[in-house]
mmCIF file of C-alpha atoms and ligand atoms in Angstrom:
data_model
loop_
_atom_site.group_PDB
_atom_site.id
_atom_site.type_symbol
_atom_site.label_atom_id
_atom_site.label_comp_id
_atom_site.label_asym_id
_atom_site.label_seq_id
_atom_site.Cartn_x
_atom_site.Cartn_y
_atom_site.Cartn_z
ATOM 1 C CA UNK A 6 98.493 17.508 14.521
ATOM 2 C CA UNK A 7 96.922 19.745 11.869
ATOM 3 C CA UNK A 8 95.920 16.909 8.885
ATOM 4 C CA UNK A 9 97.178 17.769 5.356
ATOM 5 C CA UNK A 10 94.720 19.145 2.950
ATOM 6 C CA UNK A 11 93.922 18.249 -1.101
ATOM 7 C CA UNK A 12 91.833 20.095 -3.046
ATOM 8 C CA UNK A 13 90.616 18.202 -5.413
ATOM 9 C CA UNK A 14 88.855 19.694 -9.017
ATOM 10 C CA UNK A 15 85.715 17.554 -10.411
ATOM 11 C CA UNK A 16 85.019 16.062 -7.532
ATOM 12 C CA UNK A 17 81.322 15.214 -8.051
ATOM 13 C CA UNK A 18 81.604 12.125 -10.692
ATOM 14 C CA UNK A 19 84.398 9.452 -11.086
ATOM 15 C CA UNK A 20 87.934 9.537 -10.586
ATOM 16 C CA UNK A 21 87.517 12.923 -8.649
ATOM 17 C CA UNK A 22 85.106 11.587 -6.525
ATOM 18 C CA UNK A 23 86.915 8.429 -5.940
ATOM 19 C CA UNK A 24 90.039 11.105 -5.045
ATOM 20 C CA UNK A 25 87.744 12.379 -2.493
ATOM 21 C CA UNK A 26 86.691 9.213 -0.753
ATOM 22 C CA UNK A 27 90.377 8.002 -1.151
ATOM 23 C CA UNK A 28 91.956 10.852 0.759
ATOM 24 C CA UNK A 29 89.058 11.206 3.371
ATOM 25 C CA UNK A 30 89.686 7.815 4.718
ATOM 26 C CA UNK A 31 93.547 8.493 4.670
ATOM 27 C CA UNK A 32 93.041 11.218 7.305
ATOM 28 C CA UNK A 33 92.904 14.287 5.044
ATOM 29 C CA UNK A 34 90.568 17.069 5.247
ATOM 30 C CA UNK A 35 89.172 18.412 1.596
ATOM 31 C CA UNK A 36 88.692 21.275 -0.622
ATOM 32 C CA UNK A 37 86.337 19.751 -3.526
ATOM 33 C CA UNK A 38 85.351 21.921 -5.976
ATOM 34 C CA UNK A 39 83.276 21.428 -9.157
ATOM 35 C CA UNK A 40 79.981 22.938 -10.535
ATOM 36 C CA UNK A 41 77.144 20.575 -9.092
ATOM 37 C CA UNK A 42 76.311 21.753 -5.660
ATOM 38 C CA UNK A 43 74.005 18.985 -4.809
ATOM 39 C CA UNK A 44 76.509 16.822 -6.143
ATOM 40 C CA UNK A 45 79.053 18.567 -3.888
ATOM 41 C CA UNK A 46 77.358 18.389 -0.776
ATOM 42 C CA UNK A 47 76.630 14.487 -1.318
ATOM 43 C CA UNK A 48 80.644 13.970 -1.514
ATOM 44 C CA UNK A 49 81.181 16.068 1.490
ATOM 45 C CA UNK A 50 78.559 14.201 3.567
ATOM 46 C CA UNK A 51 80.647 11.151 2.449
ATOM 47 C CA UNK A 52 83.928 12.457 3.368
ATOM 48 C CA UNK A 53 82.918 13.845 6.340
ATOM 49 C CA UNK A 54 81.646 10.346 7.585
ATOM 50 C CA UNK A 55 85.187 9.750 6.998
ATOM 51 C CA UNK A 56 86.523 11.507 9.217
ATOM 52 C CA UNK A 57 87.063 14.704 7.089
ATOM 53 C CA UNK A 58 86.533 18.180 7.614
ATOM 54 C CA UNK A 59 85.223 19.805 3.807
ATOM 55 C CA UNK A 60 85.185 22.822 2.524
ATOM 56 C CA UNK A 61 83.320 23.240 -0.911
ATOM 57 C CA UNK A 62 83.798 25.541 -3.741
ATOM 58 C CA UNK A 63 81.121 25.639 -6.495
ATOM 59 C CA UNK A 64 82.670 26.698 -9.715
ATOM 60 C CA UNK A 65 83.261 26.098 -13.308
ATOM 61 C CA UNK A 66 87.259 26.001 -13.955
ATOM 62 C CA UNK A 67 86.482 27.997 -17.459
ATOM 63 C CA UNK A 68 85.745 30.816 -15.571
ATOM 64 C CA UNK A 69 88.971 32.369 -14.425
ATOM 65 C CA UNK A 70 87.152 35.241 -12.391
ATOM 66 C CA UNK A 71 85.114 32.498 -10.337
ATOM 67 C CA UNK A 72 88.019 30.683 -10.208
ATOM 68 C CA UNK A 73 90.159 33.480 -8.663
ATOM 69 C CA UNK A 74 87.603 34.691 -6.260
ATOM 70 C CA UNK A 75 86.971 31.031 -4.850
ATOM 71 C CA UNK A 76 90.583 30.708 -4.077
ATOM 72 C CA UNK A 77 90.947 34.113 -2.404
ATOM 73 C CA UNK A 78 88.256 33.243 -0.211
ATOM 74 C CA UNK A 79 90.503 30.482 1.287
ATOM 75 C CA UNK A 80 91.525 31.902 4.934
ATOM 76 C CA UNK A 81 92.933 30.166 7.785
ATOM 77 C CA UNK A 82 93.427 26.239 7.842
ATOM 78 C CA UNK A 83 91.876 26.028 4.139
ATOM 79 C CA UNK A 84 94.730 28.487 2.711
ATOM 80 C CA UNK A 85 97.661 26.058 2.666
ATOM 81 C CA UNK A 86 96.863 23.395 0.466
ATOM 82 C CA UNK A 87 98.945 20.421 0.196
ATOM 83 C CA UNK A 88 97.957 18.500 -2.748
ATOM 84 C CA UNK A 89 96.452 19.747 -5.871
ATOM 85 C CA UNK A 90 94.161 17.332 -7.813
ATOM 86 C CA UNK A 91 93.564 18.902 -11.003
ATOM 87 C CA UNK A 92 91.378 16.452 -12.145
ATOM 88 C CA UNK A 93 88.505 18.127 -14.212
ATOM 89 C CA UNK A 94 88.206 17.539 -17.274
ATOM 90 C CA UNK A 95 86.156 15.923 -20.367
ATOM 91 C CA UNK A 96 85.999 14.356 -23.810
ATOM 92 C CA UNK A 97 83.338 15.605 -26.227
ATOM 93 C CA UNK A 98 82.858 13.574 -29.350
ATOM 94 C CA UNK A 99 84.469 10.747 -31.655
ATOM 95 C CA UNK A 100 84.378 12.291 -34.715
ATOM 96 C CA UNK A 101 86.986 12.623 -37.784
ATOM 97 C CA UNK A 102 89.352 15.757 -36.764
ATOM 98 C CA UNK A 103 87.621 17.395 -40.450
ATOM 99 C CA UNK A 104 84.371 16.848 -39.039
ATOM 100 C CA UNK A 105 84.697 17.699 -35.526
ATOM 101 C CA UNK A 106 82.571 19.787 -33.510
ATOM 102 C CA UNK A 107 84.443 23.463 -33.019
ATOM 103 C CA UNK A 108 82.483 24.375 -29.653
ATOM 104 C CA UNK A 109 83.622 20.663 -28.415
ATOM 105 C CA UNK A 110 87.051 21.523 -29.069
ATOM 106 C CA UNK A 111 86.668 25.045 -27.731
ATOM 107 C CA UNK A 112 84.952 22.973 -24.124
ATOM 108 C CA UNK A 113 88.024 20.439 -24.052
ATOM 109 C CA UNK A 114 90.593 23.771 -24.321
ATOM 110 C CA UNK A 115 89.102 25.281 -22.304
ATOM 111 C CA UNK A 116 88.565 22.946 -19.384
ATOM 112 C CA UNK A 117 91.253 20.604 -19.695
ATOM 113 C CA UNK A 118 94.184 22.858 -20.779
ATOM 114 C CA UNK A 119 93.138 26.350 -19.374
ATOM 115 C CA UNK A 120 91.094 25.666 -16.525
ATOM 116 C CA UNK A 121 93.915 23.433 -15.348
ATOM 117 C CA UNK A 122 96.921 25.919 -15.994
ATOM 118 C CA UNK A 123 93.963 28.873 -13.838
ATOM 119 C CA UNK A 124 93.875 26.329 -11.002
ATOM 120 C CA UNK A 125 97.976 25.741 -11.095
ATOM 121 C CA UNK A 126 98.404 29.614 -11.541
ATOM 122 C CA UNK A 127 96.297 30.186 -8.536
ATOM 123 C CA UNK A 128 97.731 27.314 -5.910
ATOM 124 C CA UNK A 129 100.976 26.779 -6.606
ATOM 125 C CA UNK A 130 102.600 29.951 -5.514
ATOM 126 C CA UNK A 131 101.478 29.223 -1.853
ATOM 127 C CA UNK A 132 103.191 26.190 -2.368
ATOM 128 C CA UNK A 133 106.245 27.456 -3.581
ATOM 129 C CA UNK A 134 106.057 29.955 -0.828
ATOM 130 C CA UNK A 135 105.890 27.573 1.818
ATOM 131 C CA UNK A 136 108.068 25.439 0.379
ATOM 132 C CA UNK A 137 105.934 22.436 -0.045
ATOM 133 C CA UNK A 138 103.186 21.088 -1.868
ATOM 134 C CA UNK A 139 102.445 18.349 -4.532
ATOM 135 C CA UNK A 140 100.655 18.843 -7.779
ATOM 136 C CA UNK A 141 98.867 16.155 -9.497
ATOM 137 C CA UNK A 142 97.470 16.305 -12.848
ATOM 138 C CA UNK A 143 95.155 13.593 -14.672
ATOM 139 C CA UNK A 144 96.470 13.388 -18.071
ATOM 140 C CA UNK A 145 95.878 10.369 -19.999
ATOM 141 C CA UNK A 146 97.305 7.314 -22.308
ATOM 142 C CA UNK A 147 95.527 9.706 -24.784
ATOM 143 C CA UNK A 148 98.217 12.319 -24.037
ATOM 144 C CA UNK A 149 100.650 9.663 -25.595
ATOM 145 C CA UNK A 150 99.425 8.728 -28.895
ATOM 146 C CA UNK A 151 96.471 10.097 -31.115
ATOM 147 C CA UNK A 152 93.578 7.447 -31.772
ATOM 148 C CA UNK A 153 91.307 7.437 -33.926
ATOM 149 C CA UNK A 154 88.690 10.276 -33.262
ATOM 150 C CA UNK A 155 90.684 11.186 -30.359
ATOM 151 C CA UNK A 156 92.474 14.585 -31.998
ATOM 152 C CA UNK A 157 91.817 17.710 -29.802
ATOM 153 C CA UNK A 158 91.122 15.472 -26.639
ATOM 154 C CA UNK A 159 94.126 13.499 -27.305
ATOM 155 C CA UNK A 160 95.843 16.936 -27.810
ATOM 156 C CA UNK A 161 94.643 18.668 -24.404
ATOM 157 C CA UNK A 162 96.212 15.354 -22.825
ATOM 158 C CA UNK A 163 99.189 15.806 -24.578
ATOM 159 C CA UNK A 164 99.134 19.497 -23.364
ATOM 160 C CA UNK A 165 98.793 18.463 -20.117
ATOM 161 C CA UNK A 166 101.955 15.991 -20.103
ATOM 162 C CA UNK A 167 103.958 18.822 -21.633
ATOM 163 C CA UNK A 168 102.253 21.276 -18.862
ATOM 164 C CA UNK A 169 103.025 19.037 -16.259
ATOM 165 C CA UNK A 170 106.904 18.554 -17.393
ATOM 166 C CA UNK A 171 107.139 22.293 -17.723
ATOM 167 C CA UNK A 172 106.147 23.117 -13.905
ATOM 168 C CA UNK A 173 107.960 20.202 -12.074
ATOM 169 C CA UNK A 174 111.128 22.011 -14.046
ATOM 170 C CA UNK A 175 110.094 25.462 -12.778
ATOM 171 C CA UNK A 176 109.703 24.120 -8.774
ATOM 172 C CA UNK A 177 112.426 22.091 -9.321
ATOM 173 C CA UNK A 178 114.368 24.049 -6.549
ATOM 174 C CA UNK A 179 111.526 23.709 -3.831
ATOM 175 C CA UNK A 180 110.110 21.066 -2.646
ATOM 176 C CA UNK A 181 107.071 21.369 -4.355
ATOM 177 C CA UNK A 182 106.550 17.760 -6.234
ATOM 178 C CA UNK A 183 104.295 17.465 -9.732
ATOM 179 C CA UNK A 184 103.343 14.445 -10.837
ATOM 180 C CA UNK A 185 100.859 13.321 -13.983
ATOM 181 C CA UNK A 186 98.478 10.159 -13.748
ATOM 182 C CA UNK A 187 97.811 8.652 -16.993
ATOM 183 C CA UNK A 188 94.909 6.603 -17.048
ATOM 184 C CA UNK A 189 93.574 4.144 -19.858
ATOM 185 C CA UNK A 190 90.112 2.932 -20.053
ATOM 186 C CA UNK A 191 88.037 4.260 -16.530
ATOM 187 C CA UNK A 192 84.629 3.691 -16.232
ATOM 188 C CA UNK A 193 82.830 6.659 -15.031
ATOM 189 C CA UNK A 194 80.594 9.222 -16.321
ATOM 190 C CA UNK A 195 83.555 10.023 -18.858
ATOM 191 C CA UNK A 196 81.998 8.057 -22.013
ATOM 192 C CA UNK A 197 78.491 9.373 -21.214
ATOM 193 C CA UNK A 198 79.851 13.116 -21.191
ATOM 194 C CA UNK A 199 81.518 12.333 -24.616
ATOM 195 C CA UNK A 200 78.863 10.919 -26.370
ATOM 196 C CA UNK A 201 76.440 13.969 -25.154
ATOM 197 C CA UNK A 202 74.285 11.592 -23.224
ATOM 198 C CA UNK A 203 74.008 8.577 -24.988
ATOM 199 C CA UNK A 204 74.588 5.803 -22.278
ATOM 200 C CA UNK A 205 74.245 3.075 -24.826
ATOM 201 C CA UNK A 206 77.046 4.421 -26.985
ATOM 202 C CA UNK A 207 79.118 4.888 -23.523
ATOM 203 C CA UNK A 208 78.890 1.353 -22.602
ATOM 204 C CA UNK A 209 80.576 -0.074 -25.847
ATOM 205 C CA UNK A 210 83.444 1.714 -25.281
ATOM 206 C CA UNK A 211 84.170 -1.067 -22.047
ATOM 207 C CA UNK A 212 82.140 -3.699 -24.503
ATOM 208 C CA UNK A 213 84.819 -7.040 -23.969
ATOM 209 C CA UNK A 214 87.151 -5.686 -21.331
ATOM 210 C CA UNK A 215 87.109 -5.205 -17.403
ATOM 211 C CA UNK A 216 88.068 -1.327 -17.477
ATOM 212 C CA UNK A 217 89.825 0.472 -14.450
ATOM 213 C CA UNK A 218 87.192 2.467 -12.269
ATOM 214 C CA UNK A 219 87.641 5.531 -10.270
ATOM 215 C CA UNK A 220 88.762 4.020 -6.927
ATOM 216 C CA UNK A 221 91.923 2.183 -9.084
ATOM 217 C CA UNK A 222 93.146 5.230 -9.936
ATOM 218 C CA UNK A 223 92.243 7.248 -6.689
ATOM 219 C CA UNK A 224 95.244 4.269 -5.292
ATOM 220 C CA UNK A 225 97.326 5.775 -7.810
ATOM 221 C CA UNK A 226 96.819 9.319 -6.854
ATOM 222 C CA UNK A 227 97.197 8.309 -3.188
ATOM 223 C CA UNK A 228 100.516 6.370 -3.531
ATOM 224 C CA UNK A 229 102.000 9.355 -5.302
ATOM 225 C CA UNK A 230 100.749 12.109 -2.981
ATOM 226 C CA UNK A 231 102.137 9.571 0.106
ATOM 227 C CA UNK A 232 105.883 8.997 -0.999
ATOM 228 C CA UNK A 233 108.289 9.642 1.326
ATOM 229 C CA UNK A 234 109.112 13.508 0.830
ATOM 230 C CA UNK A 235 112.178 12.829 -1.351
ATOM 231 C CA UNK A 236 110.619 10.632 -4.028
ATOM 232 C CA UNK A 237 108.915 12.698 -6.833
ATOM 233 C CA UNK A 238 106.487 10.391 -8.723
ATOM 234 C CA UNK A 239 106.931 12.023 -11.878
ATOM 235 C CA UNK A 240 104.376 10.197 -14.475
ATOM 236 C CA UNK A 241 102.577 7.398 -13.886
ATOM 237 C CA UNK A 242 100.412 5.490 -16.795
ATOM 238 C CA UNK A 243 97.901 3.270 -15.347
ATOM 239 C CA UNK A 244 96.179 0.605 -17.986
ATOM 240 C CA UNK A 245 93.497 -2.314 -17.678
ATOM 241 C CA UNK A 246 94.757 -5.474 -18.208
ATOM 242 C CA UNK A 247 93.961 -6.415 -21.981
ATOM 243 C CA UNK A 248 94.850 -2.125 -23.203
ATOM 244 C CA UNK A 249 98.405 -1.678 -24.478
ATOM 245 C CA UNK A 250 97.492 1.019 -25.330
ATOM 246 C CA UNK A 251 95.372 4.393 -26.625
ATOM 247 C CA UNK A 252 94.000 2.182 -29.434
ATOM 248 C CA UNK A 253 95.219 -1.599 -28.779
ATOM 249 C CA UNK A 254 92.406 -2.859 -26.564
ATOM 250 C CA UNK A 255 91.727 -6.705 -26.508
ATOM 251 C CA UNK A 256 88.327 -7.070 -26.475
ATOM 252 C CA UNK A 257 87.810 -10.731 -25.493
ATOM 253 C CA UNK A 258 88.119 -10.678 -21.725
ATOM 254 C CA UNK A 259 85.311 -9.066 -19.783
HETATM 255 P P1 LIG B 317 83.453 12.077 -15.101
HETATM 256 O O1 LIG B 317 82.805 12.458 -16.277
HETATM 257 O O2 LIG B 317 83.231 10.854 -14.317
HETATM 258 O O3 LIG B 317 83.840 13.250 -14.303
HETATM 259 C C1 LIG B 317 84.327 14.614 -14.844
HETATM 260 C C2 LIG B 317 84.713 15.575 -13.638
HETATM 261 O O4 LIG B 317 85.119 16.646 -14.500
HETATM 262 C C3 LIG B 317 83.026 15.697 -13.063
HETATM 263 O O5 LIG B 317 82.894 15.799 -11.663
HETATM 264 C C4 LIG B 317 83.053 16.892 -14.194
HETATM 265 O O6 LIG B 317 81.678 17.747 -12.870
HETATM 266 C C5 LIG B 317 84.125 17.949 -13.867
HETATM 267 N N1 LIG B 317 84.284 18.676 -14.913
HETATM 268 C C6 LIG B 317 83.848 18.694 -16.148
HETATM 269 N N2 LIG B 317 84.163 20.150 -16.611
HETATM 270 C C7 LIG B 317 84.287 21.006 -15.503
HETATM 271 C C8 LIG B 317 84.276 22.359 -15.484
HETATM 272 N N3 LIG B 317 84.407 22.954 -16.441
HETATM 273 N N4 LIG B 317 84.630 23.218 -14.097
HETATM 274 C C9 LIG B 317 84.350 21.994 -13.183
HETATM 275 N N5 LIG B 317 84.420 20.621 -13.638
HETATM 276 C C10 LIG B 317 84.163 20.289 -14.336
HETATM 277 O O7 LIG B 317 84.986 11.519 -15.734
HETATM 278 P P2 LIG B 317 86.106 11.197 -15.186
HETATM 279 O O8 LIG B 317 86.468 10.903 -13.512
HETATM 280 O O9 LIG B 317 86.048 9.720 -15.823
HETATM 281 O O10 LIG B 317 87.091 12.175 -15.539
HETATM 282 C C11 LIG B 317 88.095 12.605 -14.634
HETATM 283 C C12 LIG B 317 89.695 12.884 -15.364
HETATM 284 O O11 LIG B 317 90.302 11.763 -15.426
HETATM 285 C C13 LIG B 317 89.356 14.025 -17.137
HETATM 286 O O12 LIG B 317 90.348 14.952 -16.380
HETATM 287 C C14 LIG B 317 89.691 13.070 -17.485
HETATM 288 O O13 LIG B 317 89.834 13.734 -18.904
HETATM 289 C C15 LIG B 317 90.721 11.920 -17.313
HETATM 290 N N6 LIG B 317 90.325 10.964 -17.496
HETATM 291 C C16 LIG B 317 89.786 10.033 -17.999
HETATM 292 C C17 LIG B 317 89.586 8.619 -17.913
HETATM 293 C C18 LIG B 317 88.255 7.716 -18.213
HETATM 294 O O14 LIG B 317 88.667 6.639 -19.407
HETATM 295 N N7 LIG B 317 87.342 7.641 -17.535
HETATM 296 C C19 LIG B 317 91.114 7.696 -18.856
HETATM 297 C C20 LIG B 317 92.090 9.202 -18.822
HETATM 298 C C21 LIG B 317 92.007 10.411 -17.933
HETATM 299 P P3 LIG B 317 80.268 18.267 -13.569
HETATM 300 O O15 LIG B 317 79.303 16.427 -13.326
HETATM 301 O O16 LIG B 317 79.742 19.247 -13.626
HETATM 302 O O17 LIG B 317 80.183 17.847 -15.674
HETATM 303 C C1 LIG B 318 90.391 8.863 -21.544
HETATM 304 C C2 LIG B 318 91.170 7.578 -21.837
HETATM 305 O O1 LIG B 318 91.214 5.850 -23.969
HETATM 306 O O2 LIG B 318 89.217 6.839 -23.552
HETATM 307 O O3 LIG B 318 91.342 9.836 -21.512
HETATM 308 O O4 LIG B 318 91.230 8.483 -24.549
HETATM 309 S S1 LIG B 318 90.527 7.635 -23.367
#
């Protein structure tokens, strides 16, 4: 029997990399995408050890032409994607909105919103045509309400929620399912990226609380993907036990 096929964007690190391992060990074949070819090949090797066939596509989700070219190159068994995990994304900075870096804003908007939209626009028509598929977007608790310094990042994840809800409405006549997974604090490379490589600063984000890890989120993503066909997990908020919202975090527990 033909294996199911998942495409995961931003598979070189954190949640995306954990999803690659999870889906591979569950019997899926994988298309993994990202910018760093060396890291993609390392993830590919691990997934192949778990029994998956893996195709690597190197492109930046902000580059529409490259994304189009990569998707157009898919033929044969690689053309019929069953699950798209729109994971590539980032936060940059935690400055007050009136002091923020406008280049950082542009990068977040281009990646988290426009990149996700590009991949959706390129992959979902095939799903609708085949009347089969599942789009799983990685949103965030940050999209539920703004927190101090979160401003533009929160807005991008709020946009992910609306874009996910809109797509769910637009494909409701088909068997295509649409899910928004909204993690809270997950210890990945996320905060190192947010603070422009300052690992010490990044570590303070997870001080006094046991955060989630990439595997915790991959488990939820996989749960949504493997639910019976008539079950659509529309949205899941996943928090560490001592986090209550984007801004309420009890740091007395390590
Ligand atoms: P990581 O920094 O560990 O991983 C982010 C991934 O996205 C990397 O593979 C990165 O690749 C990729 N990426 C970033 N920009 C681009 C781009 N322009 N084109 C292609 N790939 C890109 O962080 P996480 O795993 O934590 O983040 C994954 C998703 O989860 C993001 O959407 C994030 O917003 C979301 N999230 C994270 C939370 C957390 O607390 N960690 C909580 C809630 C949501 P590269 O190595 O090339 O930069
Ligand atoms: C990432 C989680 O709370 O750092 O989206 O914004 S948070």
